[in-house]
Amino acid sequence: MNNIEQQRFFSRELLEWYGRNKRDLPWRRHRNPYYIWISEIMLQQTRVDTVIPYFNRFIEKFPTVESLADAPEDEVLKCWEGLGYYSRARNLQHAARQVKELYGGVMPSGKEEVFGLKGVGPYTAGAIRSIAFNIPAPAVDGNVMRVLSRYFLIEEDIMKGSTRSHMEELVVRLIPEGRASDFNQALMELGALVCTPKSPKCLTCPVMEHCAARLEGKEESLPIKTKAKPPRPEYRVTALVEGTGEYAGKVLIRKRPSTGLLASMWELPHISVSQDGGAAIVSLPDEAAMDRLAGELKEEGIPIKPMGHFMNAEHTFSHIHWNMRVFRCQWREISENNLFAAESCESYDTGSNVQFRWITAEDMELYAFPNVFLRILNQYFSSIQQ
């Protein structure tokens, strides 16, 4: 079989398989470009099964581009809570405002216009244009690169830009006329369900007959991919600050800065105890960790008395791994000049424009927290209610 026949076989058999086996996903029930855009942003680095309930809630809350553009950022982050990679949500809302202001709330289909939206890269642009508008644009993600590497025996590092460009050109040649939407979704589906990273299900693959990697026994060694650097370890000490007096039964939270990691989300006060090279907290005794926590938080205007260890927690970002020790702390009233002396649940600003709140378990519905702090808070409120 020559290369042209191999390509035609691939496209034909793949589309027939997709017609019989495609999953019933909520964003596939419509050709609404807004729905497809939301789903593609959510699916970045996130499994389909995880995304489905988030997608349904998000669309119910923000059914149109305009509703997303006009929503308070805190509401968008709360709706995204637990999905991770929160810059996706902020970029999505920024892009919705672009669509509202530049295109009257109508999702554009042009290459330059779609690429110009905040948070939209080559893959997402190709997915939106092909799936929503049936434009023969390549949408090359990890699933697609894996399928193409194996079927066509492409033994090049998929982390290189030149390899991606080669695969994008190949996809354009493979798309049958008028079938861009189904073809790109079929490619993704094959990679997700059959041509999986480990133990590919070759016997059920519709294109196995002419898969070059299978024929040479290389299906499990492809694609070739440079290993990413492991996330850098960071060690942190966290305060579960319990209120007293009128704040009894409440816990202190603070809002992160409006830029940077986990921007504008809420968290428990915590400090870094990492030293150069990353090692620190592993060898830091509890007493020393609590003393350091109390001292650094006092400088922020948070006078506390650490009472003892509550739990450990971990969280991995793309480039950082947080190792956290959490200490239960009591609030200490020091003087009338203290920043919290006469505070109610209203916010106040320090020199770094950090906002604080006292919250109950019920109040957690009002604030967006990263997963690691959700776990800590849920465990804490469960423990005091027992």
mmCIF file of C-alpha atoms in Angstrom:
data_model
loop_
_atom_site.group_PDB
_atom_site.id
_atom_site.type_symbol
_atom_site.label_atom_id
_atom_site.label_comp_id
_atom_site.label_asym_id
_atom_site.label_seq_id
_atom_site.Cartn_x
_atom_site.Cartn_y
_atom_site.Cartn_z
ATOM 1 C CA MET A 1 0.000 0.000 0.000
ATOM 2 C CA ASN A 2 1.437 3.377 -0.967
ATOM 3 C CA ASN A 3 1.268 6.454 1.229
ATOM 4 C CA ILE A 4 -1.789 7.958 -0.501
ATOM 5 C CA GLU A 5 -3.746 4.716 -0.144
ATOM 6 C CA GLN A 6 -2.662 4.452 3.505
ATOM 7 C CA GLN A 7 -4.008 7.949 4.171
ATOM 8 C CA ARG A 8 -7.315 7.301 2.379
ATOM 9 C CA PHE A 9 -7.791 4.049 4.275
ATOM 10 C CA PHE A 10 -7.117 5.823 7.555
ATOM 11 C CA SER A 11 -9.626 8.624 6.927
ATOM 12 C CA ARG A 12 -12.365 6.341 5.625
ATOM 13 C CA GLU A 13 -12.151 3.701 8.362
ATOM 14 C CA LEU A 14 -11.741 6.271 11.123
ATOM 15 C CA LEU A 15 -14.926 8.142 10.154
ATOM 16 C CA GLU A 16 -16.925 4.932 9.855
ATOM 17 C CA TRP A 17 -15.726 3.844 13.307
ATOM 18 C CA TYR A 18 -16.554 7.242 14.795
ATOM 19 C CA GLY A 19 -20.072 7.139 13.424
ATOM 20 C CA ARG A 20 -20.668 3.872 15.285
ATOM 21 C CA ASN A 21 -18.739 4.544 18.493
ATOM 22 C CA LYS A 22 -18.676 8.261 19.331
ATOM 23 C CA ARG A 23 -19.561 9.146 22.894
ATOM 24 C CA ASP A 24 -22.676 11.157 23.683
ATOM 25 C CA LEU A 25 -21.032 14.261 25.157
ATOM 26 C CA PRO A 26 -23.060 17.377 26.013
ATOM 27 C CA TRP A 27 -21.025 19.708 23.784
ATOM 28 C CA ARG A 28 -21.531 17.355 20.845
ATOM 29 C CA ARG A 29 -25.291 17.786 20.948
ATOM 30 C CA HIS A 30 -24.969 21.256 19.454
ATOM 31 C CA ARG A 31 -22.806 23.082 16.961
ATOM 32 C CA ASN A 32 -22.876 26.128 19.212
ATOM 33 C CA PRO A 33 -19.368 27.623 18.901
ATOM 34 C CA TYR A 34 -19.586 29.019 22.441
ATOM 35 C CA TYR A 35 -20.302 25.566 23.913
ATOM 36 C CA ILE A 36 -17.491 23.999 21.909
ATOM 37 C CA TRP A 37 -15.099 26.736 22.980
ATOM 38 C CA ILE A 38 -15.980 26.248 26.676
ATOM 39 C CA SER A 39 -15.563 22.485 26.410
ATOM 40 C CA GLU A 40 -12.186 22.730 24.692
ATOM 41 C CA ILE A 41 -10.816 25.091 27.340
ATOM 42 C CA MET A 42 -12.087 22.829 30.119
ATOM 43 C CA LEU A 43 -10.653 19.716 28.462
ATOM 44 C CA GLN A 44 -7.128 21.110 28.481
ATOM 45 C CA GLN A 45 -5.197 18.816 30.848
ATOM 46 C CA THR A 46 -8.471 17.469 32.280
ATOM 47 C CA ARG A 47 -10.319 14.185 31.716
ATOM 48 C CA VAL A 48 -13.662 14.114 29.918
ATOM 49 C CA ASP A 49 -15.489 12.445 32.826
ATOM 50 C CA THR A 50 -14.318 15.239 35.129
ATOM 51 C CA VAL A 51 -15.297 17.984 32.704
ATOM 52 C CA ILE A 52 -18.903 16.918 31.982
ATOM 53 C CA PRO A 53 -20.529 18.102 35.256
ATOM 54 C CA TYR A 54 -18.454 21.298 35.228
ATOM 55 C CA PHE A 55 -19.471 22.016 31.646
ATOM 56 C CA ASN A 56 -23.165 21.520 32.418
ATOM 57 C CA ARG A 57 -23.029 23.785 35.484
ATOM 58 C CA PHE A 58 -20.996 26.425 33.671
ATOM 59 C CA ILE A 59 -23.365 26.588 30.697
ATOM 60 C CA GLU A 60 -26.354 26.769 33.024
ATOM 61 C CA LYS A 61 -24.729 29.641 34.929
ATOM 62 C CA PHE A 62 -23.309 31.437 31.873
ATOM 63 C CA PRO A 63 -25.426 30.373 28.861
ATOM 64 C CA THR A 64 -24.095 33.019 26.463
ATOM 65 C CA VAL A 65 -20.905 34.869 25.682
ATOM 66 C CA GLU A 66 -22.464 38.045 27.059
ATOM 67 C CA SER A 67 -23.423 36.438 30.373
ATOM 68 C CA LEU A 68 -19.853 35.233 30.868
ATOM 69 C CA ALA A 69 -18.372 38.558 29.825
ATOM 70 C CA ASP A 70 -20.564 40.490 32.259
ATOM 71 C CA ALA A 71 -20.213 38.160 35.282
ATOM 72 C CA PRO A 72 -18.126 39.081 38.346
ATOM 73 C CA GLU A 73 -14.789 37.301 38.225
ATOM 74 C CA ASP A 74 -15.405 35.726 41.643
ATOM 75 C CA GLU A 75 -18.517 33.989 40.274
ATOM 76 C CA VAL A 76 -16.585 32.607 37.319
ATOM 77 C CA LEU A 77 -13.793 31.299 39.570
ATOM 78 C CA LYS A 78 -16.321 29.744 41.962
ATOM 79 C CA CYS A 79 -18.008 27.948 39.071
ATOM 80 C CA TRP A 80 -14.566 26.686 37.997
ATOM 81 C CA GLU A 81 -13.581 25.663 41.535
ATOM 82 C CA GLY A 82 -12.040 22.192 41.650
ATOM 83 C CA LEU A 83 -11.280 22.051 37.929
ATOM 84 C CA GLY A 84 -7.771 23.443 38.396
ATOM 85 C CA TYR A 85 -5.519 25.557 36.170
ATOM 86 C CA TYR A 86 -7.544 28.633 37.079
ATOM 87 C CA SER A 87 -5.811 30.894 34.573
ATOM 88 C CA ARG A 88 -8.016 29.090 32.020
ATOM 89 C CA ALA A 89 -11.120 30.574 33.651
ATOM 90 C CA ARG A 90 -9.697 34.090 33.813
ATOM 91 C CA ASN A 91 -8.484 33.927 30.205
ATOM 92 C CA LEU A 92 -11.854 32.560 29.124
ATOM 93 C CA GLN A 93 -13.703 35.475 30.649
ATOM 94 C CA HIS A 94 -11.219 37.947 29.162
ATOM 95 C CA ALA A 95 -11.781 36.361 25.742
ATOM 96 C CA ALA A 96 -15.571 36.478 26.211
ATOM 97 C CA ARG A 97 -15.253 40.227 26.729
ATOM 98 C CA GLN A 98 -13.197 40.417 23.537
ATOM 99 C CA VAL A 99 -15.910 38.566 21.609
ATOM 100 C CA LYS A 100 -18.596 40.832 23.063
ATOM 101 C CA GLU A 101 -16.734 44.055 22.325
ATOM 102 C CA LEU A 102 -15.141 43.169 18.971
ATOM 103 C CA TYR A 103 -17.668 40.788 17.408
ATOM 104 C CA GLY A 104 -20.980 41.699 19.010
ATOM 105 C CA GLY A 105 -21.059 38.525 21.096
ATOM 106 C CA VAL A 106 -20.806 36.253 18.033
ATOM 107 C CA MET A 107 -17.908 33.775 18.058
ATOM 108 C CA PRO A 108 -15.658 34.489 15.047
ATOM 109 C CA SER A 109 -14.511 31.753 12.679
ATOM 110 C CA GLY A 110 -11.513 33.422 11.017
ATOM 111 C CA LYS A 111 -8.065 32.082 11.891
ATOM 112 C CA GLU A 112 -6.583 35.398 13.003
ATOM 113 C CA GLU A 113 -9.701 36.391 14.947
ATOM 114 C CA VAL A 114 -9.864 33.107 16.870
ATOM 115 C CA PHE A 115 -6.126 33.097 17.521
ATOM 116 C CA GLY A 116 -6.448 36.621 18.865
ATOM 117 C CA LEU A 117 -8.647 35.512 21.753
ATOM 118 C CA LYS A 118 -6.996 35.321 25.161
ATOM 119 C CA GLY A 119 -6.001 31.783 26.094
ATOM 120 C CA VAL A 120 -6.587 30.307 22.629
ATOM 121 C CA GLY A 121 -3.588 28.482 21.206
ATOM 122 C CA PRO A 122 -3.066 26.501 17.983
ATOM 123 C CA TYR A 123 -4.927 23.386 19.123
ATOM 124 C CA THR A 124 -7.917 25.209 20.624
ATOM 125 C CA ALA A 125 -8.228 27.487 17.597
ATOM 126 C CA GLY A 126 -8.191 24.492 15.271
ATOM 127 C CA ALA A 127 -10.745 22.639 17.386
ATOM 128 C CA ILE A 128 -13.155 25.583 17.484
ATOM 129 C CA ARG A 129 -12.867 26.319 13.779
ATOM 130 C CA SER A 130 -13.143 22.714 12.642
ATOM 131 C CA ILE A 131 -15.743 21.359 15.085
ATOM 132 C CA ALA A 132 -18.022 24.397 15.239
ATOM 133 C CA PHE A 133 -17.619 25.716 11.685
ATOM 134 C CA ASN A 134 -16.495 22.598 9.779
ATOM 135 C CA ILE A 135 -13.408 24.431 8.516
ATOM 136 C CA PRO A 136 -10.552 22.053 7.508
ATOM 137 C CA ALA A 137 -8.212 23.311 10.227
ATOM 138 C CA PRO A 138 -5.862 20.983 12.146
ATOM 139 C CA ALA A 139 -6.523 20.392 15.860
ATOM 140 C CA VAL A 140 -3.444 18.538 17.054
ATOM 141 C CA ASP A 141 -3.371 17.615 20.745
ATOM 142 C CA GLY A 142 -1.676 14.788 22.625
ATOM 143 C CA ASN A 143 -4.249 12.210 21.561
ATOM 144 C CA VAL A 144 -3.874 13.148 17.903
ATOM 145 C CA MET A 145 -0.071 13.151 18.001
ATOM 146 C CA ARG A 146 -0.085 9.712 19.581
ATOM 147 C CA VAL A 147 -2.391 8.264 16.893
ATOM 148 C CA LEU A 148 -0.445 9.822 14.031
ATOM 149 C CA SER A 149 2.947 8.827 15.477
ATOM 150 C CA ARG A 150 1.864 5.209 15.618
ATOM 151 C CA TYR A 151 -0.124 4.863 12.419
ATOM 152 C CA PHE A 152 2.432 6.648 10.233
ATOM 153 C CA LEU A 153 5.487 5.573 12.289
ATOM 154 C CA ILE A 154 6.620 9.124 12.989
ATOM 155 C CA GLU A 155 9.723 8.692 15.156
ATOM 156 C CA GLU A 156 10.255 12.357 15.963
ATOM 157 C CA ASP A 157 9.983 14.063 19.344
ATOM 158 C CA ILE A 158 6.413 15.350 19.614
ATOM 159 C CA MET A 159 7.597 18.098 21.968
ATOM 160 C CA LYS A 160 9.402 19.791 19.077
ATOM 161 C CA GLY A 161 7.605 22.509 17.152
ATOM 162 C CA SER A 162 8.753 21.024 13.853
ATOM 163 C CA THR A 163 7.027 17.718 14.657
ATOM 164 C CA ARG A 164 3.776 19.470 15.526
ATOM 165 C CA SER A 165 3.937 21.478 12.290
ATOM 166 C CA HIS A 166 4.495 18.272 10.311
ATOM 167 C CA MET A 167 1.483 16.660 11.972
ATOM 168 C CA GLU A 168 -0.713 19.699 11.378
ATOM 169 C CA GLU A 169 0.113 19.548 7.677
ATOM 170 C CA LEU A 170 -0.635 15.823 7.684
ATOM 171 C CA VAL A 171 -4.035 16.326 9.329
ATOM 172 C CA VAL A 172 -5.047 18.877 6.702
ATOM 173 C CA ARG A 173 -4.270 16.307 3.998
ATOM 174 C CA LEU A 174 -6.204 13.620 5.833
ATOM 175 C CA ILE A 175 -9.453 15.607 6.315
ATOM 176 C CA PRO A 176 -12.024 14.497 3.716
ATOM 177 C CA GLU A 177 -13.858 17.338 2.013
ATOM 178 C CA GLY A 178 -16.772 18.582 4.098
ATOM 179 C CA ARG A 179 -15.951 16.319 7.073
ATOM 180 C CA ALA A 180 -13.581 18.448 9.160
ATOM 181 C CA SER A 181 -15.803 18.509 12.236
ATOM 182 C CA ASP A 182 -16.337 14.763 12.433
ATOM 183 C CA PHE A 183 -12.799 13.892 11.361
ATOM 184 C CA ASN A 184 -11.020 15.926 14.022
ATOM 185 C CA GLN A 185 -13.361 14.647 16.713
ATOM 186 C CA ALA A 186 -12.819 11.092 15.455
ATOM 187 C CA LEU A 187 -9.045 11.481 15.732
ATOM 188 C CA MET A 188 -9.355 12.704 19.324
ATOM 189 C CA GLU A 189 -11.827 9.940 20.139
ATOM 190 C CA LEU A 190 -9.564 7.208 18.793
ATOM 191 C CA GLY A 191 -6.689 8.467 20.920
ATOM 192 C CA ALA A 192 -8.855 8.722 24.018
ATOM 193 C CA LEU A 193 -10.612 5.355 23.761
ATOM 194 C CA VAL A 194 -8.435 2.987 21.708
ATOM 195 C CA CYS A 195 -4.952 4.292 20.926
ATOM 196 C CA THR A 196 -4.241 5.002 24.584
ATOM 197 C CA PRO A 197 -0.837 5.951 26.044
ATOM 198 C CA LYS A 198 -0.338 2.561 27.683
ATOM 199 C CA SER A 199 -1.613 -0.810 26.488
ATOM 200 C CA PRO A 200 -3.318 0.433 23.300
ATOM 201 C CA LYS A 201 -6.342 -1.645 22.295
ATOM 202 C CA CYS A 202 -4.966 -2.561 18.866
ATOM 203 C CA LEU A 203 -7.356 -5.455 18.270
ATOM 204 C CA THR A 204 -10.354 -3.110 18.350
ATOM 205 C CA CYS A 205 -8.704 -0.319 16.357
ATOM 206 C CA PRO A 206 -10.406 0.428 13.028
ATOM 207 C CA VAL A 207 -7.085 1.223 11.317
ATOM 208 C CA MET A 208 -4.906 -1.504 12.849
ATOM 209 C CA GLU A 209 -4.504 -3.307 9.515
ATOM 210 C CA HIS A 210 -2.167 -0.629 8.160
ATOM 211 C CA CYS A 211 -0.786 0.835 11.399
ATOM 212 C CA ALA A 212 2.968 1.028 10.741
ATOM 213 C CA ALA A 213 3.940 1.014 14.423
ATOM 214 C CA ARG A 214 1.889 -2.114 15.132
ATOM 215 C CA LEU A 215 3.348 -3.880 12.122
ATOM 216 C CA GLU A 216 6.872 -3.160 13.431
ATOM 217 C CA GLY A 217 6.039 -3.868 17.077
ATOM 218 C CA LYS A 218 6.595 -0.248 18.141
ATOM 219 C CA GLU A 219 3.071 0.707 19.189
ATOM 220 C CA GLU A 220 4.031 0.963 22.881
ATOM 221 C CA SER A 221 7.275 2.865 22.319
ATOM 222 C CA LEU A 222 5.639 5.671 20.347
ATOM 223 C CA PRO A 223 5.202 8.574 20.455
ATOM 224 C CA ILE A 224 8.686 9.792 21.324
ATOM 225 C CA LYS A 225 8.383 12.513 23.906
ATOM 226 C CA THR A 226 11.021 14.395 25.872
ATOM 227 C CA LYS A 227 10.322 14.040 29.571
ATOM 228 C CA ALA A 228 9.307 17.247 31.284
ATOM 229 C CA LYS A 229 11.236 18.425 34.324
ATOM 230 C CA PRO A 230 9.649 17.292 37.590
ATOM 231 C CA PRO A 231 7.845 20.038 39.528
ATOM 232 C CA ARG A 232 9.994 21.979 41.956
ATOM 233 C CA PRO A 233 9.260 21.104 45.618
ATOM 234 C CA GLU A 234 8.171 23.907 47.913
ATOM 235 C CA TYR A 235 7.540 23.574 51.625
ATOM 236 C CA ARG A 236 4.889 25.639 53.334
ATOM 237 C CA VAL A 237 3.426 26.074 56.809
ATOM 238 C CA THR A 238 -0.279 26.880 56.946
ATOM 239 C CA ALA A 239 -2.443 28.417 59.672
ATOM 240 C CA LEU A 240 -5.998 27.323 60.425
ATOM 241 C CA VAL A 241 -6.837 30.431 62.439
ATOM 242 C CA GLU A 242 -9.891 29.912 64.659
ATOM 243 C CA GLY A 243 -11.806 33.000 65.676
ATOM 244 C CA THR A 244 -12.753 33.956 69.217
ATOM 245 C CA GLY A 245 -15.547 36.049 70.650
ATOM 246 C CA GLU A 246 -17.876 37.202 67.912
ATOM 247 C CA TYR A 247 -15.808 35.191 65.411
ATOM 248 C CA ALA A 248 -16.070 31.919 67.337
ATOM 249 C CA GLY A 249 -16.710 28.995 65.001
ATOM 250 C CA LYS A 250 -15.175 30.844 62.082
ATOM 251 C CA VAL A 251 -11.863 30.495 60.247
ATOM 252 C CA LEU A 252 -9.714 33.226 58.741
ATOM 253 C CA ILE A 253 -9.107 33.221 54.988
ATOM 254 C CA ARG A 254 -7.267 35.641 52.745
ATOM 255 C CA LYS A 255 -7.472 36.524 49.072
ATOM 256 C CA ARG A 256 -4.496 35.982 46.809
ATOM 257 C CA PRO A 257 -3.139 38.816 44.624
ATOM 258 C CA SER A 258 -4.911 39.589 41.347
ATOM 259 C CA THR A 259 -1.956 38.307 39.300
ATOM 260 C CA GLY A 260 0.277 35.258 39.442
ATOM 261 C CA LEU A 261 -0.360 31.722 40.676
ATOM 262 C CA LEU A 262 -4.001 31.102 41.723
ATOM 263 C CA ALA A 263 -4.755 34.793 41.164
ATOM 264 C CA SER A 264 -7.766 36.241 43.036
ATOM 265 C CA MET A 265 -8.620 32.960 44.753
ATOM 266 C CA TRP A 266 -9.044 32.457 48.501
ATOM 267 C CA GLU A 267 -6.751 30.494 50.779
ATOM 268 C CA LEU A 268 -5.652 29.901 54.344
ATOM 269 C CA PRO A 269 -2.755 32.110 55.480
ATOM 270 C CA HIS A 270 0.522 30.294 54.886
ATOM 271 C CA ILE A 271 4.230 30.969 54.584
ATOM 272 C CA SER A 272 7.086 29.432 52.625
ATOM 273 C CA VAL A 273 9.827 27.718 54.615
ATOM 274 C CA SER A 274 11.772 26.503 51.597
ATOM 275 C CA GLN A 275 15.460 27.191 51.515
ATOM 276 C CA ASP A 276 17.738 27.390 48.489
ATOM 277 C CA GLY A 277 17.533 24.051 46.765
ATOM 278 C CA GLY A 278 14.069 23.246 48.147
ATOM 279 C CA ALA A 279 14.833 21.340 51.368
ATOM 280 C CA ALA A 280 13.492 22.773 54.609
ATOM 281 C CA ILE A 281 10.302 21.632 56.254
ATOM 282 C CA VAL A 282 11.216 17.966 56.320
ATOM 283 C CA SER A 283 13.766 18.633 59.047
ATOM 284 C CA LEU A 284 11.990 21.590 60.697
ATOM 285 C CA PRO A 285 10.470 20.531 64.065
ATOM 286 C CA ASP A 286 6.851 21.426 64.785
ATOM 287 C CA GLU A 287 7.775 23.954 67.468
ATOM 288 C CA ALA A 288 10.168 25.781 65.151
ATOM 289 C CA ALA A 289 7.632 25.712 62.311
ATOM 290 C CA MET A 290 4.898 27.156 64.551
ATOM 291 C CA ASP A 291 7.200 29.883 65.877
ATOM 292 C CA ARG A 292 8.122 30.906 62.344
ATOM 293 C CA LEU A 293 4.482 30.840 61.253
ATOM 294 C CA ALA A 294 3.412 33.051 64.167
ATOM 295 C CA GLY A 295 6.252 35.489 63.602
ATOM 296 C CA GLU A 296 5.708 35.983 59.862
ATOM 297 C CA LEU A 297 1.923 36.217 60.103
ATOM 298 C CA LYS A 298 2.204 38.774 62.911
ATOM 299 C CA GLU A 299 4.042 41.009 60.443
ATOM 300 C CA GLU A 300 0.991 40.740 58.146
ATOM 301 C CA GLY A 301 -1.252 41.879 60.992
ATOM 302 C CA ILE A 302 -2.422 38.365 61.879
ATOM 303 C CA PRO A 303 -1.596 37.697 65.558
ATOM 304 C CA ILE A 304 -1.960 33.982 66.232
ATOM 305 C CA LYS A 305 -1.098 31.385 68.839
ATOM 306 C CA PRO A 306 -0.347 28.025 67.150
ATOM 307 C CA MET A 307 -1.912 25.168 69.119
ATOM 308 C CA GLY A 308 -0.589 22.097 67.323
ATOM 309 C CA HIS A 309 -0.379 20.062 64.149
ATOM 310 C CA PHE A 310 -3.697 19.451 62.343
ATOM 311 C CA MET A 311 -2.807 17.696 59.072
ATOM 312 C CA ASN A 312 -0.414 17.498 56.130
ATOM 313 C CA ALA A 313 -1.439 18.292 52.572
ATOM 314 C CA GLU A 314 0.133 18.235 49.122
ATOM 315 C CA HIS A 315 -0.723 19.807 45.812
ATOM 316 C CA THR A 316 1.007 19.670 42.439
ATOM 317 C CA PHE A 317 0.915 22.475 39.917
ATOM 318 C CA SER A 318 2.499 22.120 36.486
ATOM 319 C CA HIS A 319 5.869 23.390 37.759
ATOM 320 C CA ILE A 320 5.609 23.381 41.578
ATOM 321 C CA HIS A 321 4.768 20.768 44.191
ATOM 322 C CA TRP A 322 3.541 22.162 47.508
ATOM 323 C CA ASN A 323 4.278 20.147 50.657
ATOM 324 C CA MET A 324 2.208 21.700 53.433
ATOM 325 C CA ARG A 325 1.963 21.257 57.183
ATOM 326 C CA VAL A 326 -1.194 22.724 58.658
ATOM 327 C CA PHE A 327 -1.366 23.965 62.248
ATOM 328 C CA ARG A 328 -4.479 24.774 64.217
ATOM 329 C CA CYS A 329 -4.117 28.284 65.617
ATOM 330 C CA GLN A 330 -6.073 30.590 67.901
ATOM 331 C CA TRP A 331 -6.661 34.246 67.193
ATOM 332 C CA ARG A 332 -4.961 36.552 69.702
ATOM 333 C CA GLU A 333 -6.435 39.958 70.457
ATOM 334 C CA ILE A 334 -3.468 42.225 71.151
ATOM 335 C CA SER A 335 -4.534 45.851 71.064
ATOM 336 C CA GLU A 336 -7.117 48.228 69.693
ATOM 337 C CA ASN A 337 -4.631 49.217 67.029
ATOM 338 C CA ASN A 338 -4.538 45.700 65.647
ATOM 339 C CA LEU A 339 -5.863 45.436 62.106
ATOM 340 C CA PHE A 340 -8.580 43.024 63.208
ATOM 341 C CA ALA A 341 -9.523 44.702 66.483
ATOM 342 C CA ALA A 342 -12.825 46.126 65.273
ATOM 343 C CA GLU A 343 -13.340 44.121 62.099
ATOM 344 C CA SER A 344 -16.549 42.392 61.214
ATOM 345 C CA CYS A 345 -16.739 40.286 58.044
ATOM 346 C CA GLU A 346 -15.902 43.335 55.968
ATOM 347 C CA SER A 347 -12.618 43.333 54.103
ATOM 348 C CA TYR A 348 -9.651 45.488 54.878
ATOM 349 C CA ASP A 349 -6.565 46.276 52.879
ATOM 350 C CA THR A 350 -2.984 45.948 54.016
ATOM 351 C CA GLY A 351 -0.107 47.564 52.226
ATOM 352 C CA SER A 352 -0.079 44.665 49.756
ATOM 353 C CA ASN A 353 -3.821 44.967 49.146
ATOM 354 C CA VAL A 354 -4.581 41.565 50.716
ATOM 355 C CA GLN A 355 -8.187 40.966 51.724
ATOM 356 C CA PHE A 356 -9.311 38.826 54.654
ATOM 357 C CA ARG A 357 -12.589 37.234 55.764
ATOM 358 C CA TRP A 358 -13.892 35.214 58.679
ATOM 359 C CA ILE A 359 -15.979 32.325 57.354
ATOM 360 C CA THR A 360 -18.103 29.403 58.491
ATOM 361 C CA ALA A 361 -18.548 26.133 56.611
ATOM 362 C CA GLU A 362 -21.662 27.572 54.956
ATOM 363 C CA ASP A 363 -19.724 30.633 53.791
ATOM 364 C CA MET A 364 -17.438 28.457 51.675
ATOM 365 C CA GLU A 365 -20.100 28.580 48.953
ATOM 366 C CA LEU A 366 -19.341 32.284 48.527
ATOM 367 C CA TYR A 367 -15.614 32.006 47.818
ATOM 368 C CA ALA A 368 -13.479 30.174 45.262
ATOM 369 C CA PHE A 369 -10.703 28.053 46.790
ATOM 370 C CA PRO A 370 -7.899 26.002 45.195
ATOM 371 C CA ASN A 371 -8.383 22.267 45.721
ATOM 372 C CA VAL A 372 -5.759 21.922 48.433
ATOM 373 C CA PHE A 373 -7.467 24.506 50.656
ATOM 374 C CA LEU A 374 -10.879 23.008 49.955
ATOM 375 C CA ARG A 375 -9.593 19.694 51.290
ATOM 376 C CA ILE A 376 -8.149 21.284 54.408
ATOM 377 C CA LEU A 377 -11.235 23.370 55.171
ATOM 378 C CA ASN A 378 -13.643 20.501 54.548
ATOM 379 C CA GLN A 379 -11.654 18.242 56.859
ATOM 380 C CA TYR A 380 -11.506 20.941 59.525
ATOM 381 C CA PHE A 381 -15.213 21.788 59.507
ATOM 382 C CA SER A 382 -16.073 18.082 59.476
ATOM 383 C CA SER A 383 -13.844 17.514 62.520
ATOM 384 C CA ILE A 384 -15.442 20.252 64.632
ATOM 385 C CA GLN A 385 -18.971 19.139 63.753
ATOM 386 C CA GLN A 386 -18.450 15.579 64.959
#
